[in-house]
Amino acid sequence: MKETEKTLVFNKLLDQYNYLGLPKESIDEDADFTIHNLKDIHLIIPYQSPVYRTNFFSFVFVKNGSGKYTTDEQLFEIKPGTVYFTNPGHFKSFEWRTLEEVYLITLSESFLKENVHADIFDEFPFLLAETVPPRVLGPAVFAEFEQLYQQINTAYFSDSVYKNRMIGSLFVVLLLKVKEYFWKDYNPIYEGNRSSQIVKDFKKTLEKHYRQLAAGEVQLLFRVQDYADAQHLHPNYLNNVIKSKTGKAVGTWISEKTIAEAKAMLQNSAISIKEVAYRLGFSEATNFSNYFKKHTDLSPVLYRKQQAGPAS
């Protein structure tokens, strides 16, 4: 895939299904989490998707189906028992030749941090990997995953006020099983070409810096120059590599990460908006409020109020 070609970019699964003309009745337009059986979506088989990028994580559990998918320039076959995931920022496409029971889970980084694990990438570093090959599991092991994604599916379509907490807890177990069965010894910093290594190091530095900001260990927000200095690179070169490999400039990664962290902190009503601003490197709460509203169309106060739900 050449960078000069126009590539579709989707921030939510609903955007992707809208563009592709696929059924979307079961998808909440405001949700940062979705789950469904792809058989209910792809009514005409075989199906071939265009090349696109997403800004969310996807987990696919293939009980009965076949096809293939690509991520960047790598092609993988799909058959019964396959489990795989993809993370934001890469070229993707997929093809289904047969499709009976294949569950897709998508979720945002904000959802992961708010409902699954506050230090999600520290606990599950393989989520930062640029490309992780799929695995084909035996029936007994796959059944363990099936039980979990079916429980997640039940929770997702329930009316419980604790729905997201239940999904989050079940997803922790699911990720632990991923870690146990086929990524126990996985290290996202593995051999590869120089560009891939730069992307991995950038993502690790980005995640570490925001953990330090959230913990109050540092006060200044990193700029592009700081991320370049961490790898002894010129900032223009770093930006070119990151943009060519992920489709997003370093500045976009920084702004999206800042908003994701802000949303996670605003979920905690014990932290004042002024404190959120301070922890994220803003000298004034007003600057933070303007920044947050620019990227979300909501003020921090209104976002917090919406997340809290109606007063009981």
CSV table of C-alpha atoms in Angstrom, one decimal:
chain,number,residue,atom,x,y,z
A,1,MET,CA,0.0,0.0,0.0
A,2,LYS,CA,1.5,3.3,-1.1
A,3,GLU,CA,1.2,6.3,1.2
A,4,THR,CA,0.2,8.5,-1.7
A,5,GLU,CA,-3.0,6.5,-2.2
A,6,LYS,CA,-6.0,7.8,-0.3
A,7,THR,CA,-6.8,5.5,2.7
A,8,LEU,CA,-10.0,5.4,4.6
A,9,VAL,CA,-9.6,6.2,8.3
A,10,PHE,CA,-12.3,5.3,10.8
A,11,ASN,CA,-12.4,6.5,14.4
A,12,LYS,CA,-15.3,4.2,15.4
A,13,LEU,CA,-16.7,0.9,14.1
A,14,LEU,CA,-20.0,2.8,13.3
A,15,ASP,CA,-18.1,5.1,10.9
A,16,GLN,CA,-16.6,2.0,9.2
A,17,TYR,CA,-20.0,0.2,8.8
A,18,ASN,CA,-21.7,3.4,7.6
A,19,TYR,CA,-19.1,3.8,4.9
A,20,LEU,CA,-19.2,0.2,3.8
A,21,GLY,CA,-23.1,0.1,3.9
A,22,LEU,CA,-23.1,-2.7,6.5
A,23,PRO,CA,-25.9,-3.2,9.1
A,24,LYS,CA,-25.3,-1.1,12.2
A,25,GLU,CA,-28.5,-1.4,14.2
A,26,SER,CA,-26.7,-3.2,17.1
A,27,ILE,CA,-24.0,-0.5,17.4
A,28,ASP,CA,-24.4,2.4,19.8
A,29,GLU,CA,-23.0,5.5,18.1
A,30,ASP,CA,-21.6,6.8,21.4
A,31,ALA,CA,-20.1,3.5,22.5
A,32,ASP,CA,-16.3,3.0,22.9
A,33,PHE,CA,-16.9,-0.8,23.0
A,34,THR,CA,-18.8,-3.1,20.6
A,35,ILE,CA,-19.2,-6.9,20.2
A,36,HIS,CA,-21.2,-8.9,17.7
A,37,ASN,CA,-21.2,-12.0,15.5
A,38,LEU,CA,-20.0,-11.0,12.0
A,39,LYS,CA,-22.5,-13.4,10.5
A,40,ASP,CA,-25.2,-10.8,11.4
A,41,ILE,CA,-23.2,-8.1,9.6
A,42,HIS,CA,-21.9,-9.7,6.5
A,43,LEU,CA,-25.0,-11.0,4.9
A,44,ILE,CA,-23.4,-11.6,1.5
A,45,ILE,CA,-20.4,-13.9,1.3
A,46,PRO,CA,-17.7,-13.9,0.0
A,47,TYR,CA,-16.9,-10.3,1.1
A,48,GLN,CA,-13.8,-8.2,0.5
A,49,SER,CA,-13.1,-5.0,2.3
A,50,PRO,CA,-11.2,-2.0,1.1
A,51,VAL,CA,-7.9,-1.0,2.7
A,52,TYR,CA,-8.5,1.2,5.7
A,53,ARG,CA,-7.1,2.4,9.0
A,54,THR,CA,-8.8,2.4,12.4
A,55,ASN,CA,-8.2,4.3,15.6
A,56,PHE,CA,-9.5,1.5,17.9
A,57,PHE,CA,-8.4,-2.0,19.0
A,58,SER,CA,-10.1,-5.1,17.4
A,59,PHE,CA,-10.2,-8.7,18.7
A,60,VAL,CA,-11.5,-11.5,16.5
A,61,PHE,CA,-12.5,-15.0,17.6
A,62,VAL,CA,-13.1,-17.4,14.7
A,63,LYS,CA,-15.1,-20.4,15.8
A,64,ASN,CA,-16.3,-21.2,12.3
A,65,GLY,CA,-15.2,-19.2,9.4
A,66,SER,CA,-12.4,-18.8,6.8
A,67,GLY,CA,-10.7,-16.0,4.9
A,68,LYS,CA,-7.7,-13.8,5.3
A,69,TYR,CA,-6.7,-10.4,6.6
A,70,THR,CA,-3.8,-8.0,6.0
A,71,THR,CA,-2.1,-5.6,8.4
A,72,ASP,CA,0.3,-3.3,6.6
A,73,GLU,CA,2.1,-5.6,4.1
A,74,GLN,CA,1.6,-8.8,6.0
A,75,LEU,CA,-1.0,-11.4,4.9
A,76,PHE,CA,-2.6,-13.9,7.3
A,77,GLU,CA,-4.9,-16.8,6.7
A,78,ILE,CA,-8.0,-17.3,8.9
A,79,LYS,CA,-9.5,-20.7,9.7
A,80,PRO,CA,-11.6,-22.2,12.5
A,81,GLY,CA,-10.0,-21.7,15.9
A,82,THR,CA,-8.1,-18.5,14.9
A,83,VAL,CA,-7.8,-15.7,17.5
A,84,TYR,CA,-6.2,-12.4,16.5
A,85,PHE,CA,-6.1,-8.7,17.4
A,86,THR,CA,-5.1,-5.5,15.7
A,87,ASN,CA,-4.3,-2.2,17.2
A,88,PRO,CA,-4.8,1.4,15.9
A,89,GLY,CA,-2.9,3.1,13.1
A,90,HIS,CA,-2.1,0.4,10.6
A,91,PHE,CA,-3.2,-0.4,7.0
A,92,LYS,CA,-5.8,-3.2,7.2
A,93,SER,CA,-8.2,-5.2,5.0
A,94,PHE,CA,-10.0,-8.5,5.3
A,95,GLU,CA,-11.8,-11.1,3.2
A,96,TRP,CA,-14.4,-13.6,4.3
A,97,ARG,CA,-14.9,-16.7,2.2
A,98,THR,CA,-17.1,-18.5,4.8
A,99,LEU,CA,-18.7,-17.1,7.9
A,100,GLU,CA,-20.8,-18.9,10.5
A,101,GLU,CA,-19.6,-17.8,14.0
A,102,VAL,CA,-17.0,-15.1,14.2
A,103,TYR,CA,-17.1,-12.6,17.1
A,104,LEU,CA,-15.6,-9.2,16.8
A,105,ILE,CA,-14.8,-7.0,19.8
A,106,THR,CA,-13.7,-3.4,19.2
A,107,LEU,CA,-12.8,-1.0,22.0
A,108,SER,CA,-11.0,2.3,22.4
A,109,GLU,CA,-7.9,3.1,24.5
A,110,SER,CA,-10.1,5.2,26.8
A,111,PHE,CA,-12.4,2.2,27.4
A,112,LEU,CA,-9.4,0.0,28.1
A,113,LYS,CA,-8.0,2.4,30.7
A,114,GLU,CA,-11.3,3.3,32.3
A,115,ASN,CA,-12.8,-0.1,32.6
A,116,VAL,CA,-10.2,-2.8,32.0
A,117,HIS,CA,-6.9,-1.7,33.6
A,118,ALA,CA,-5.5,1.7,34.5
A,119,ASP,CA,-2.0,0.7,33.4
A,120,ILE,CA,-3.2,-1.4,30.5
A,121,PHE,CA,-0.1,-1.3,28.4
A,122,ASP,CA,2.2,-2.0,31.4
A,123,GLU,CA,0.1,-5.1,32.4
A,124,PHE,CA,-0.4,-6.2,28.8
A,125,PRO,CA,2.6,-4.9,26.7
A,126,PHE,CA,1.7,-7.0,23.7
A,127,LEU,CA,-1.1,-4.5,23.0
A,128,LEU,CA,1.6,-2.0,21.9
A,129,ALA,CA,3.1,-4.5,19.4
A,130,GLU,CA,3.2,-3.3,15.8
A,131,THR,CA,2.0,-6.6,14.4
A,132,VAL,CA,1.2,-9.8,16.3
A,133,PRO,CA,0.5,-12.9,14.2
A,134,PRO,CA,-2.8,-14.7,14.7
A,135,ARG,CA,-2.9,-18.1,16.6
A,136,VAL,CA,-5.0,-21.1,15.9
A,137,LEU,CA,-6.1,-22.7,19.1
A,138,GLY,CA,-7.3,-26.3,19.8
A,139,PRO,CA,-11.0,-26.8,20.6
A,140,ALA,CA,-10.5,-27.0,24.3
A,141,VAL,CA,-8.5,-23.8,24.6
A,142,PHE,CA,-10.8,-22.0,22.1
A,143,ALA,CA,-13.8,-23.0,24.3
A,144,GLU,CA,-12.3,-21.1,27.2
A,145,PHE,CA,-12.2,-17.9,25.1
A,146,GLU,CA,-15.7,-18.6,23.7
A,147,GLN,CA,-17.1,-18.8,27.2
A,148,LEU,CA,-15.6,-15.3,27.9
A,149,TYR,CA,-16.7,-13.5,24.8
A,150,GLN,CA,-20.2,-14.9,25.1
A,151,GLN,CA,-20.4,-13.6,28.7
A,152,ILE,CA,-19.1,-10.2,27.4
A,153,ASN,CA,-21.7,-10.3,24.7
A,154,THR,CA,-24.5,-11.0,27.3
A,155,ALA,CA,-23.2,-8.1,29.5
A,156,TYR,CA,-23.0,-5.8,26.5
A,157,PHE,CA,-26.6,-6.2,25.6
A,158,SER,CA,-27.9,-6.1,29.2
A,159,ASP,CA,-29.5,-3.0,30.8
A,160,SER,CA,-27.3,-3.3,33.9
A,161,VAL,CA,-26.0,0.0,35.3
A,162,TYR,CA,-22.8,-2.0,36.0
A,163,LYS,CA,-22.5,-3.1,32.3
A,164,ASN,CA,-19.1,-1.5,31.6
A,165,ARG,CA,-17.6,-2.7,34.9
A,166,MET,CA,-18.7,-6.3,34.1
A,167,ILE,CA,-17.3,-6.1,30.6
A,168,GLY,CA,-14.1,-4.6,32.0
A,169,SER,CA,-13.6,-7.4,34.5
A,170,LEU,CA,-14.4,-10.1,31.9
A,171,PHE,CA,-12.0,-8.5,29.5
A,172,VAL,CA,-9.2,-8.6,32.1
A,173,VAL,CA,-9.6,-12.3,32.3
A,174,LEU,CA,-9.7,-12.6,28.5
A,175,LEU,CA,-6.4,-10.6,28.2
A,176,LEU,CA,-4.8,-12.8,30.9
A,177,LYS,CA,-5.7,-15.9,28.9
A,178,VAL,CA,-4.2,-14.3,25.7
A,179,LYS,CA,-1.1,-13.6,27.7
A,180,GLU,CA,-1.1,-17.1,29.2
A,181,TYR,CA,-1.7,-19.1,26.1
A,182,PHE,CA,0.3,-17.4,23.3
A,183,TRP,CA,1.9,-14.2,24.4
A,184,LYS,CA,3.4,-15.2,27.8
A,185,ASP,CA,7.0,-14.5,26.7
A,186,TYR,CA,6.1,-11.9,24.1
A,187,ASN,CA,8.3,-8.8,24.0
A,188,PRO,CA,7.0,-6.0,21.7
A,189,ILE,CA,10.5,-4.9,21.2
A,190,TYR,CA,11.6,-7.6,18.8
A,191,GLU,CA,13.8,-7.8,15.7
A,192,GLY,CA,12.5,-6.0,12.7
A,193,ASN,CA,13.4,-3.1,10.4
A,194,ARG,CA,14.6,0.2,11.7
A,195,SER,CA,11.3,2.0,11.1
A,196,SER,CA,9.4,-0.7,13.0
A,197,GLN,CA,11.8,-0.3,16.0
A,198,ILE,CA,11.3,3.5,16.0
A,199,VAL,CA,7.5,3.1,16.1
A,200,LYS,CA,7.7,0.7,19.0
A,201,ASP,CA,10.2,2.8,21.0
A,202,PHE,CA,8.0,5.9,20.4
A,203,LYS,CA,4.8,4.1,21.6
A,204,LYS,CA,6.7,2.9,24.7
A,205,THR,CA,8.0,6.4,25.5
A,206,LEU,CA,4.6,7.9,24.9
A,207,GLU,CA,2.9,5.4,27.3
A,208,LYS,CA,5.6,5.8,30.0
A,209,HIS,CA,5.4,9.6,29.8
A,210,TYR,CA,1.7,9.7,30.3
A,211,ARG,CA,1.9,7.3,33.2
A,212,GLN,CA,4.4,9.7,34.8
A,213,LEU,CA,2.2,12.7,34.1
A,214,ALA,CA,-0.9,11.0,35.6
A,215,ALA,CA,1.2,10.0,38.7
A,216,GLY,CA,2.5,13.6,39.1
A,217,GLU,CA,6.1,12.5,38.6
A,218,VAL,CA,6.7,15.0,35.8
A,219,GLN,CA,4.9,18.3,35.0
A,220,LEU,CA,5.8,19.2,31.4
A,221,LEU,CA,4.1,17.7,28.5
A,222,PHE,CA,6.5,16.2,26.0
A,223,ARG,CA,6.8,17.8,22.5
A,224,VAL,CA,7.8,16.2,19.3
A,225,GLN,CA,11.4,17.3,20.0
A,226,ASP,CA,11.4,15.4,23.3
A,227,TYR,CA,10.3,12.2,21.6
A,228,ALA,CA,12.9,12.6,19.0
A,229,ASP,CA,15.6,13.3,21.6
A,230,ALA,CA,14.7,10.1,23.4
A,231,GLN,CA,15.8,8.1,20.2
A,232,HIS,CA,18.6,10.6,19.2
A,233,LEU,CA,16.7,11.4,16.0
A,234,HIS,CA,15.8,14.6,14.2
A,235,PRO,CA,12.2,15.5,14.9
A,236,ASN,CA,11.3,15.7,11.2
A,237,TYR,CA,12.7,12.3,10.6
A,238,LEU,CA,10.8,10.8,13.6
A,239,ASN,CA,7.6,12.5,12.4
A,240,ASN,CA,8.0,11.1,8.9
A,241,VAL,CA,8.6,7.6,10.2
A,242,ILE,CA,5.7,7.6,12.6
A,243,LYS,CA,3.3,9.1,10.0
A,244,SER,CA,4.3,6.7,7.2
A,245,LYS,CA,4.0,3.7,9.5
A,246,THR,CA,0.9,4.6,11.4
A,247,GLY,CA,-0.9,7.2,9.3
A,248,LYS,CA,-0.8,9.8,12.1
A,249,ALA,CA,1.8,12.4,12.9
A,250,VAL,CA,3.5,12.6,16.3
A,251,GLY,CA,1.4,15.6,17.2
A,252,THR,CA,-1.8,13.7,16.5
A,253,TRP,CA,-0.6,10.8,18.7
A,254,ILE,CA,0.2,13.3,21.5
A,255,SER,CA,-3.2,15.1,21.2
A,256,GLU,CA,-5.2,11.7,21.1
A,257,LYS,CA,-3.2,10.4,24.0
A,258,THR,CA,-3.8,13.6,26.0
A,259,ILE,CA,-7.5,13.4,25.4
A,260,ALA,CA,-7.6,9.7,26.3
A,261,GLU,CA,-5.8,10.3,29.6
A,262,ALA,CA,-8.0,13.3,30.3
A,263,LYS,CA,-11.2,11.2,29.8
A,264,ALA,CA,-9.9,8.5,32.1
A,265,MET,CA,-9.1,11.0,34.8
A,266,LEU,CA,-12.4,12.8,34.5
A,267,GLN,CA,-14.1,9.5,35.1
A,268,ASN,CA,-12.7,9.8,38.7
A,269,SER,CA,-14.8,12.4,40.4
A,270,ALA,CA,-12.3,12.7,43.2
A,271,ILE,CA,-9.9,14.5,40.9
A,272,SER,CA,-10.7,18.1,40.3
A,273,ILE,CA,-10.6,19.5,36.8
A,274,LYS,CA,-7.9,21.8,37.9
A,275,GLU,CA,-5.8,18.8,39.1
A,276,VAL,CA,-6.5,17.0,35.8
A,277,ALA,CA,-5.1,20.0,33.9
A,278,TYR,CA,-2.1,20.2,36.2
A,279,ARG,CA,-1.3,16.5,35.9
A,280,LEU,CA,-1.5,16.7,32.1
A,281,GLY,CA,1.0,19.5,31.9
A,282,PHE,CA,-1.3,22.5,31.5
A,283,SER,CA,-0.4,25.6,33.5
A,284,GLU,CA,-4.0,26.8,33.6
A,285,ALA,CA,-7.3,24.9,33.9
A,286,THR,CA,-8.7,27.3,31.2
A,287,ASN,CA,-6.1,26.2,28.7
A,288,PHE,CA,-6.9,22.6,29.4
A,289,SER,CA,-10.7,23.2,29.1
A,290,ASN,CA,-10.2,24.9,25.7
A,291,TYR,CA,-8.0,22.1,24.5
A,292,PHE,CA,-10.4,19.4,25.7
A,293,LYS,CA,-13.4,21.1,24.1
A,294,LYS,CA,-11.5,21.6,20.8
A,295,HIS,CA,-10.9,17.9,20.5
A,296,THR,CA,-14.2,16.5,21.9
A,297,ASP,CA,-16.8,19.4,21.4
A,298,LEU,CA,-17.5,19.1,25.2
A,299,SER,CA,-16.2,21.0,28.1
A,300,PRO,CA,-14.5,18.8,30.8
A,301,VAL,CA,-17.4,19.8,33.2
A,302,LEU,CA,-20.0,18.6,30.7
A,303,TYR,CA,-18.1,15.4,29.8
A,304,ARG,CA,-17.8,14.5,33.5
A,305,LYS,CA,-21.5,15.2,34.0
A,306,GLN,CA,-22.5,13.0,31.1
A,307,GLN,CA,-20.3,10.1,32.3
A,308,ALA,CA,-21.8,10.4,35.8
A,309,GLY,CA,-25.3,9.8,34.3
A,310,PRO,CA,-28.6,11.1,35.7
A,311,ALA,CA,-28.6,11.8,39.4
A,312,SER,CA,-30.3,9.1,41.5
